Short mmCIF file of C-alpha atoms in Angstrom, two decimals:
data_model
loop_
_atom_site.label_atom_id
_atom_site.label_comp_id
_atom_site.label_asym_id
_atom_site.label_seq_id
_atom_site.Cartn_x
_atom_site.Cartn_y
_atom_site.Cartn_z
CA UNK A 1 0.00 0.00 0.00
CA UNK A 2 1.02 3.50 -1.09
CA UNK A 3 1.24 6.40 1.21
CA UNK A 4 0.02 9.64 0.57
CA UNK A 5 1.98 12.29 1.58
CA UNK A 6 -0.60 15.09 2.80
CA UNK A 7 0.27 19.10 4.16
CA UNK A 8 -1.67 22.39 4.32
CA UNK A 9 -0.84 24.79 1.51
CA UNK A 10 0.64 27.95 4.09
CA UNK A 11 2.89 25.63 5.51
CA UNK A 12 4.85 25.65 2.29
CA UNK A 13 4.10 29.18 1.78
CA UNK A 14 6.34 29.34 5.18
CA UNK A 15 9.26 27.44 3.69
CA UNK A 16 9.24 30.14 0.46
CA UNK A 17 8.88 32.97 2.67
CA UNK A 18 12.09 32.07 4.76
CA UNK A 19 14.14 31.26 1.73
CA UNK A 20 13.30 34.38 -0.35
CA UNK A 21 14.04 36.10 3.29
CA UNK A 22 17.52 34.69 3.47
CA UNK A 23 18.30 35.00 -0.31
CA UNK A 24 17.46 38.89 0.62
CA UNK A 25 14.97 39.54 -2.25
CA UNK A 26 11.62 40.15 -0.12
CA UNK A 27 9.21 38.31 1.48
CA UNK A 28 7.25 35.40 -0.36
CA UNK A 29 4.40 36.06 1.46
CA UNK A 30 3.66 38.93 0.47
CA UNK A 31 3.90 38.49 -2.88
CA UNK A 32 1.36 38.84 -5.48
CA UNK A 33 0.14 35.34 -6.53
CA UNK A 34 1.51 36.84 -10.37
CA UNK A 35 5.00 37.26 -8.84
CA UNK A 36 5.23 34.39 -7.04
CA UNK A 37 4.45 32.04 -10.07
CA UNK A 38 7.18 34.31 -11.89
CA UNK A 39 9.81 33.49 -9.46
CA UNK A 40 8.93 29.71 -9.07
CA UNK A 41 8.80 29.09 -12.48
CA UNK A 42 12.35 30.85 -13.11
CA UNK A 43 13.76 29.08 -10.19
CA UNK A 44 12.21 25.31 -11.38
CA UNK A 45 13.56 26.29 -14.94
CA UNK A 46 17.03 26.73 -13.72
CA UNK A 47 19.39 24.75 -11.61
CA UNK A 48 21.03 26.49 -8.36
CA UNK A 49 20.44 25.64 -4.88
CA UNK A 50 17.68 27.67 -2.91
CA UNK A 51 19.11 26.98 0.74
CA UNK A 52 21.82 25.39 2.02
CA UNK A 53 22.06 24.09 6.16
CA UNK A 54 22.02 27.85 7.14
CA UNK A 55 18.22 28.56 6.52
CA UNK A 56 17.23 29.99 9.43
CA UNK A 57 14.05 27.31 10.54
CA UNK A 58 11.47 27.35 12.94
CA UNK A 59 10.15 24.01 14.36
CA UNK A 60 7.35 24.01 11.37
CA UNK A 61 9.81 24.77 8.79
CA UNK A 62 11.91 21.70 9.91
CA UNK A 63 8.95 19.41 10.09
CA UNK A 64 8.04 20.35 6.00
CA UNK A 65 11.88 20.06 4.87
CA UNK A 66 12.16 16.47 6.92
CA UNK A 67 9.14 14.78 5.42
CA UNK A 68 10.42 15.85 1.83
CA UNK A 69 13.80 14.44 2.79
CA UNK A 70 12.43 11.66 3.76
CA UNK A 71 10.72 11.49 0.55
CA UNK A 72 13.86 11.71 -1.43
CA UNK A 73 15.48 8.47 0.90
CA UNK A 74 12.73 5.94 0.46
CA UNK A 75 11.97 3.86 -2.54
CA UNK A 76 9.18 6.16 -5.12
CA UNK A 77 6.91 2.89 -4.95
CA UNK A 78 6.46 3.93 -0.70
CA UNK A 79 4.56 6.66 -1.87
CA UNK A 80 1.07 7.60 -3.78
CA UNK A 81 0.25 11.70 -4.29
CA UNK A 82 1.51 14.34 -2.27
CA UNK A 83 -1.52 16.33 -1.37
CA UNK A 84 -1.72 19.83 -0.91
CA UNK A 85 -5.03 20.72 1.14
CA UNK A 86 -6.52 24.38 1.48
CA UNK A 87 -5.30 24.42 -2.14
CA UNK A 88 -6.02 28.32 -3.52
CA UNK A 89 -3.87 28.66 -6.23
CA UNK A 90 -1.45 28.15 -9.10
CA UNK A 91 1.42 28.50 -6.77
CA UNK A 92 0.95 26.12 -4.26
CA UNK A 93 1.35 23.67 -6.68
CA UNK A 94 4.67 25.32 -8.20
CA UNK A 95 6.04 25.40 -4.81
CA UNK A 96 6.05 22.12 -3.78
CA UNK A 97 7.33 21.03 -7.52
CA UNK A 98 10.12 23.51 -6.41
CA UNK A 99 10.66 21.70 -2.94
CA UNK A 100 10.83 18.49 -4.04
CA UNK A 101 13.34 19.64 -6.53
CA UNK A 102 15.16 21.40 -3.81
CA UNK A 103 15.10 18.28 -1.57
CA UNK A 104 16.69 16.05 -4.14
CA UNK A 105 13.54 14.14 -4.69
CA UNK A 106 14.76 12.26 -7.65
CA UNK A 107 11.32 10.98 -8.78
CA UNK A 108 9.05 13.38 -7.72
CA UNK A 109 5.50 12.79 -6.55
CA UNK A 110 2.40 13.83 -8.41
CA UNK A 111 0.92 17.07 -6.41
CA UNK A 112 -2.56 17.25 -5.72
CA UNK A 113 -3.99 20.17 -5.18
CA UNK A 114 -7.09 19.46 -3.01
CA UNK A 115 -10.04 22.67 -3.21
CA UNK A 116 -11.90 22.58 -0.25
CA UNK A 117 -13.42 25.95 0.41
CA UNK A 118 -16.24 27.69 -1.69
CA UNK A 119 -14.13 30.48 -3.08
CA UNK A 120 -11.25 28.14 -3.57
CA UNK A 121 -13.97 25.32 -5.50
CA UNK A 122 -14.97 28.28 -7.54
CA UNK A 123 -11.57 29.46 -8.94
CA UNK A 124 -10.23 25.69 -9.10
CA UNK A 125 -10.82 25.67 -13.00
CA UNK A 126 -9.24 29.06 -13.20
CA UNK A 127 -6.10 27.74 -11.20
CA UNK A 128 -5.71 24.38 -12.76
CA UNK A 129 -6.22 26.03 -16.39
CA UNK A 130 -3.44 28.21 -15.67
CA UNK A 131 -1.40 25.03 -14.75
CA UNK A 132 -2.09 23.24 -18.01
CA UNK A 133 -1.28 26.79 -19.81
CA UNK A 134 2.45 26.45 -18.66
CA UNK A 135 5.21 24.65 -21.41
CA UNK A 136 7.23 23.31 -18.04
CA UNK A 137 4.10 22.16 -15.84
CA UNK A 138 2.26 20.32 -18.84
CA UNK A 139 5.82 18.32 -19.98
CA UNK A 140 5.93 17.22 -16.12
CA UNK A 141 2.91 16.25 -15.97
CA UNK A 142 2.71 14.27 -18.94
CA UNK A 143 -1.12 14.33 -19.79
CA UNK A 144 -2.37 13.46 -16.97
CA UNK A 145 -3.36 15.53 -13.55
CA UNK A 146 -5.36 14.39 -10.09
CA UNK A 147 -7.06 17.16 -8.44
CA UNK A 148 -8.81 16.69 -4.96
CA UNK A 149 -12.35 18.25 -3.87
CA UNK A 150 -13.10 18.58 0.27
CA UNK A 151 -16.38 18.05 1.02
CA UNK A 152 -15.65 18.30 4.96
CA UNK A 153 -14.47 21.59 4.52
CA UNK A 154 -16.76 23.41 1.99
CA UNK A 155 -19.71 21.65 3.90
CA UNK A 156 -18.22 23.66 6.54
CA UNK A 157 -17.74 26.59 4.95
CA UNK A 158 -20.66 27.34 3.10
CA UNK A 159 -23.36 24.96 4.28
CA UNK A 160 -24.18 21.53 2.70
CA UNK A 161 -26.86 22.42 -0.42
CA UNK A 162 -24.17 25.38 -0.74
CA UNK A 163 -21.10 22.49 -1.15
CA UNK A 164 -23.16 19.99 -2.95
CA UNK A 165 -23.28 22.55 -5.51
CA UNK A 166 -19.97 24.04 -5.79
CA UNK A 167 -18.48 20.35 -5.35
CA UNK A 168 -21.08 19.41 -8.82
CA UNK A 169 -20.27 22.85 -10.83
CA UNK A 170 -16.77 22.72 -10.28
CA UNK A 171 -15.99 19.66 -11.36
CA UNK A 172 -17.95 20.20 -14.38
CA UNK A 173 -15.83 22.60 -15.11
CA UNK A 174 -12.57 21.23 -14.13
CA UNK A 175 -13.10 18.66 -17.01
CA UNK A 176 -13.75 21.30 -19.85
CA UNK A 177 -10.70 22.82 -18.64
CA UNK A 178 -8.82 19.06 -18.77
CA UNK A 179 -10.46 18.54 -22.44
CA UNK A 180 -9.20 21.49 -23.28
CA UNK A 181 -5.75 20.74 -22.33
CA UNK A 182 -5.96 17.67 -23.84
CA UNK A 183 -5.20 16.38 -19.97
CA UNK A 184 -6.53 13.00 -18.23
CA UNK A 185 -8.44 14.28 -15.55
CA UNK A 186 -8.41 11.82 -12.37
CA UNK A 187 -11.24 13.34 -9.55
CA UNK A 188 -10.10 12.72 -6.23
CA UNK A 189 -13.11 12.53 -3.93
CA UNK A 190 -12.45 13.89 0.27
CA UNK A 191 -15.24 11.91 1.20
CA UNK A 192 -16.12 11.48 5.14
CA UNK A 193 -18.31 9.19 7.19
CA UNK A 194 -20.58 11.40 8.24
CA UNK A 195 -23.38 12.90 6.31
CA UNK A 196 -21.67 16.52 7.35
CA UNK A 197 -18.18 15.45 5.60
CA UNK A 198 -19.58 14.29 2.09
CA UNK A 199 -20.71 10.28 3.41
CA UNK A 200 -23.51 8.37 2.65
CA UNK A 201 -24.67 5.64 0.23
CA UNK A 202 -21.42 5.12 -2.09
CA UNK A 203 -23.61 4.03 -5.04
CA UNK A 204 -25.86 7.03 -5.47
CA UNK A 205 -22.72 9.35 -4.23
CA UNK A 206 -20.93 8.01 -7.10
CA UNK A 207 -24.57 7.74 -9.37
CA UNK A 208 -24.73 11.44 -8.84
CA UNK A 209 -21.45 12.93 -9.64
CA UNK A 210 -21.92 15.16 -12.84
CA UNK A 211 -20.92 13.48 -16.90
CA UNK A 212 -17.68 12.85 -18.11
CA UNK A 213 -16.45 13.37 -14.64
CA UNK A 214 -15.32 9.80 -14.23
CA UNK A 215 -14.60 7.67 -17.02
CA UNK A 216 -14.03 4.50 -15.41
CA UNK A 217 -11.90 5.63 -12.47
CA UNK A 218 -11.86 7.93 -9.91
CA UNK A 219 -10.39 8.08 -6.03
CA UNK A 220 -12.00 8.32 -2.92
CA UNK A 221 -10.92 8.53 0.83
CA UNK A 222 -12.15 6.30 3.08
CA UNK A 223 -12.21 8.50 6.57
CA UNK A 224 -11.11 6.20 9.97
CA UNK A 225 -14.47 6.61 11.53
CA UNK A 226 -15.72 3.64 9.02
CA UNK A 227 -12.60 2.20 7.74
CA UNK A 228 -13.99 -0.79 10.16
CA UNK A 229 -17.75 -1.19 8.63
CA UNK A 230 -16.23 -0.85 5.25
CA UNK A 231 -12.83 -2.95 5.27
CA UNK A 232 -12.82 -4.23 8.75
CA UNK A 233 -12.99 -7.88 7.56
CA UNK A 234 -12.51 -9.69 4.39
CA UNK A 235 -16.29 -9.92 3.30
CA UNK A 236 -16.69 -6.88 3.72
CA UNK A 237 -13.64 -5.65 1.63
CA UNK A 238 -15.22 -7.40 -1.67
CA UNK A 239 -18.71 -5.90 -0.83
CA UNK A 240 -17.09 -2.47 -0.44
CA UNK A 241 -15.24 -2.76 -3.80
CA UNK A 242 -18.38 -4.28 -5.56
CA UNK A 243 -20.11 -1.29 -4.72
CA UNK A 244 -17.39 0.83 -6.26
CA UNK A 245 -17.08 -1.15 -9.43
CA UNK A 246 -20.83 -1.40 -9.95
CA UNK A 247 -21.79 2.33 -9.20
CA UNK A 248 -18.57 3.21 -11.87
CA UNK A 249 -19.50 1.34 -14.78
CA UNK A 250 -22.84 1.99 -13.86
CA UNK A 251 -22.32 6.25 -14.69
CA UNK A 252 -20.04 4.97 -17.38
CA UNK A 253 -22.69 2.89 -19.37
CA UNK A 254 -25.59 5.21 -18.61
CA UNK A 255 -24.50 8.64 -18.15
CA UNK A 256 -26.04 11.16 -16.18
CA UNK A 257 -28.06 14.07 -17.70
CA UNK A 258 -26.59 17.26 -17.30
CA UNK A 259 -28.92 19.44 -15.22
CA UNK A 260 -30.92 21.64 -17.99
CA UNK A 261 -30.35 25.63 -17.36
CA UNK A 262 -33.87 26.04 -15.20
CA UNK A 263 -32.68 23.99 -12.54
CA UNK A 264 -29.60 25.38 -12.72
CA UNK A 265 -30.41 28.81 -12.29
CA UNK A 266 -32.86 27.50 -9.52
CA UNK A 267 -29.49 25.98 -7.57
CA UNK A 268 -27.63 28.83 -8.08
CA UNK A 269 -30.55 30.62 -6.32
CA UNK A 270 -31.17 28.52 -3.39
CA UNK A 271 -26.68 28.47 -2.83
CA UNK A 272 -26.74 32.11 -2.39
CA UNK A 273 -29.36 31.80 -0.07
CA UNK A 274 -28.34 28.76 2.02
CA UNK A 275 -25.12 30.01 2.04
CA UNK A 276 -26.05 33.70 3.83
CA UNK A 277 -28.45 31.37 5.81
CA UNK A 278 -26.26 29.16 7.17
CA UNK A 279 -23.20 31.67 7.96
CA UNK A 280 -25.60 33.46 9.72
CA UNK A 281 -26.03 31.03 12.22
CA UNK A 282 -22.71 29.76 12.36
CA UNK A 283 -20.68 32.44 11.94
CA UNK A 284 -22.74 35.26 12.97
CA UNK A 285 -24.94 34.13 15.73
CA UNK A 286 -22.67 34.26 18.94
CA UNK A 287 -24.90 31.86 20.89
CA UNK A 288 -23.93 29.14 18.24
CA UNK A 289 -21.17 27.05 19.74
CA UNK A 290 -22.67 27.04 23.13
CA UNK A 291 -25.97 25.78 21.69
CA UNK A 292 -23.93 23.59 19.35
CA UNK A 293 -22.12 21.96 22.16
CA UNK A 294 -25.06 21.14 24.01
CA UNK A 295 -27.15 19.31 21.20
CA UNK A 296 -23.93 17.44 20.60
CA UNK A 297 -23.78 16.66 24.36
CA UNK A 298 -27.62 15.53 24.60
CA UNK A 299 -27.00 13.41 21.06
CA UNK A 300 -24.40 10.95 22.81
CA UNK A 301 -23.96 9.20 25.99
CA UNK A 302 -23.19 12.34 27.70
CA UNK A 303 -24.51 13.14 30.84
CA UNK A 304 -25.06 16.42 30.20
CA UNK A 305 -28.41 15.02 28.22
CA UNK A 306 -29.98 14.93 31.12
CA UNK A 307 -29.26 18.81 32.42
CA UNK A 308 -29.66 19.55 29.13
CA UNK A 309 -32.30 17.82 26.77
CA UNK A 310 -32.46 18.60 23.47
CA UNK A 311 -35.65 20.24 22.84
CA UNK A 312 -34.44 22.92 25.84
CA UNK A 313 -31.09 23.35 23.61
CA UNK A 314 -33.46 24.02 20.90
CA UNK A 315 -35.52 25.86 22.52
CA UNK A 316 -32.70 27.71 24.10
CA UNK A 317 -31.06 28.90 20.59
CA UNK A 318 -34.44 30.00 19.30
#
């Protein structure tokens, strides 16, 4: 079994923004995303060391450099994708190209950049078309690209109609961008157990994803909470996989319809809504996380259900 290799986006932005510190020519950070794209390009097209031992590191810093040097050590067949989550841009992707160059990774990993909140799932196709528009970037990819879509996080973000949405109209348009490119597109699904992070019945989750969006493969996470129910034992392995094959031949032999532009229009309608709707409460109501704690109290074995029933939470939030 492969490992992925998985780290959030501004903890590489951290590693750029010491180097360009100690090389003296400002700070990465505060870059425009233009100029940083400039300078990682120009730095993966040449061939001169970024850092040497006396990069000044904090503890974080350290912890990203190790795990690509210990990328560069093992055998390539230890590892699967190297995963960048909270994914917003071009340049995330650039720099860890750029690091793994830097680290002396000799056969570098395939970076994934995983989208996972609404205004990052809404300028994914802008992001990843920029990708496929650079000469280096599409000869290292070699036709074919992997790009990851949270449904934990967006769900959290903008509510779940809101994220059931953006999750559908973003890939749509992550595959005209890949056709366009002339670029296998491979849809990486963050998945959870719970209804909340993207779970529920695999076969209509997998029914429901929009056309040309899977092709006979695709990837999905299986989150720990039900690795157990769903690979736990060896039955249940080959029912787990059955479902998978069957639901993906299934949307390969009879395509879904594409929504037609009523309905569309009518989503697009009810996200804007949900979406105010829902931050309001979270985000906006400052009652929320005390009311939130309680229901979550009275909904498990907690005592606190019974000093605090749920209808009185409910009741109490009103």
């Amino acid at each position: 079994m492969k490992l992925d290799i998985r780290q959030e986006s501004d903890r590489h932005t951290d590693v750029m923004d010491a180097i360009t510190k100690h090389l003296e020519i400002g700070s990465y950070r505060e870059w425009s995303e233009e100029k940083r794209q400039e300078w990682l390009l120009s730095e993966l097209s040449g061939k001169r060391p970024l850092f040497g031992h006396d990069l000044p590191k904090t503890e974080e810093i350290t912890d990203v450099l190790e795990t690509f040097h210990v990328i560069a050590e093992l055998p390539k067949d230890n590892f699967g994708a190297y995963i960048i989550s909270m994914a917003t841009a071009p340049s995330d992707v650039l720099a860890v190209e750029l690091l793994q160059r830097e680290c002396h990774v000799k056969e570098p990993l395939r970076v994934v950049p995983l989208f996972e909140k609404l205004a990052d799932l809404e300028a994914a196709p802008a992001s990843v078309a920029r990708l496929f528009s650079i000469d280096w970037y599409r000869e290292r990819i070699n036709g074919k690209q992997e790009v990851m879509i949270g449904y934990s996080d967006s769900g959290k973000d903008a509510g779940r109609l809101s994220a059931a949405w953006a999750l559908y109209r973003a890939q749509e348009e992550l595959v005209k961008v890949a056709k366009e490119f002339g670029v296998k597109l491979t849809m990486f699904h963050g998945r959870g157990g719970t209804v909340g992070r993207g779970g529920g019945p695999t076969h209509l989750a997998i029914l429901s994803q929009p056309p040309d969006t899977i092709h006979g493969s695709l990837r999905v996470t299986v989150q720990g909470e039900v690795i157990e129910q769903s690979f736990g034992e060896e039955h249940l392995c080959f029912r787990t996989l059955q479902r998978f094959t069957a639901a993906t031949l299934e949307h390969g032999m009879h395509p879904p319809v594409s929504p037609n532009p009523a309905w569309r229009a009518l989503m697009d309608q009810m996200a804007v809504i949900a979406t105010q709707e829902y931050r309001s409460v979270v985000f906006r109501e400052p009652r929320f996380v005390e009311y939130f704690r309680r229901v979550s109290a009275a909904t498990t074995h907690s005592p606190l259900f019974t000093r605090y029933p749920l209808e009185k939470s409910i009741s109490f939030f009103k």
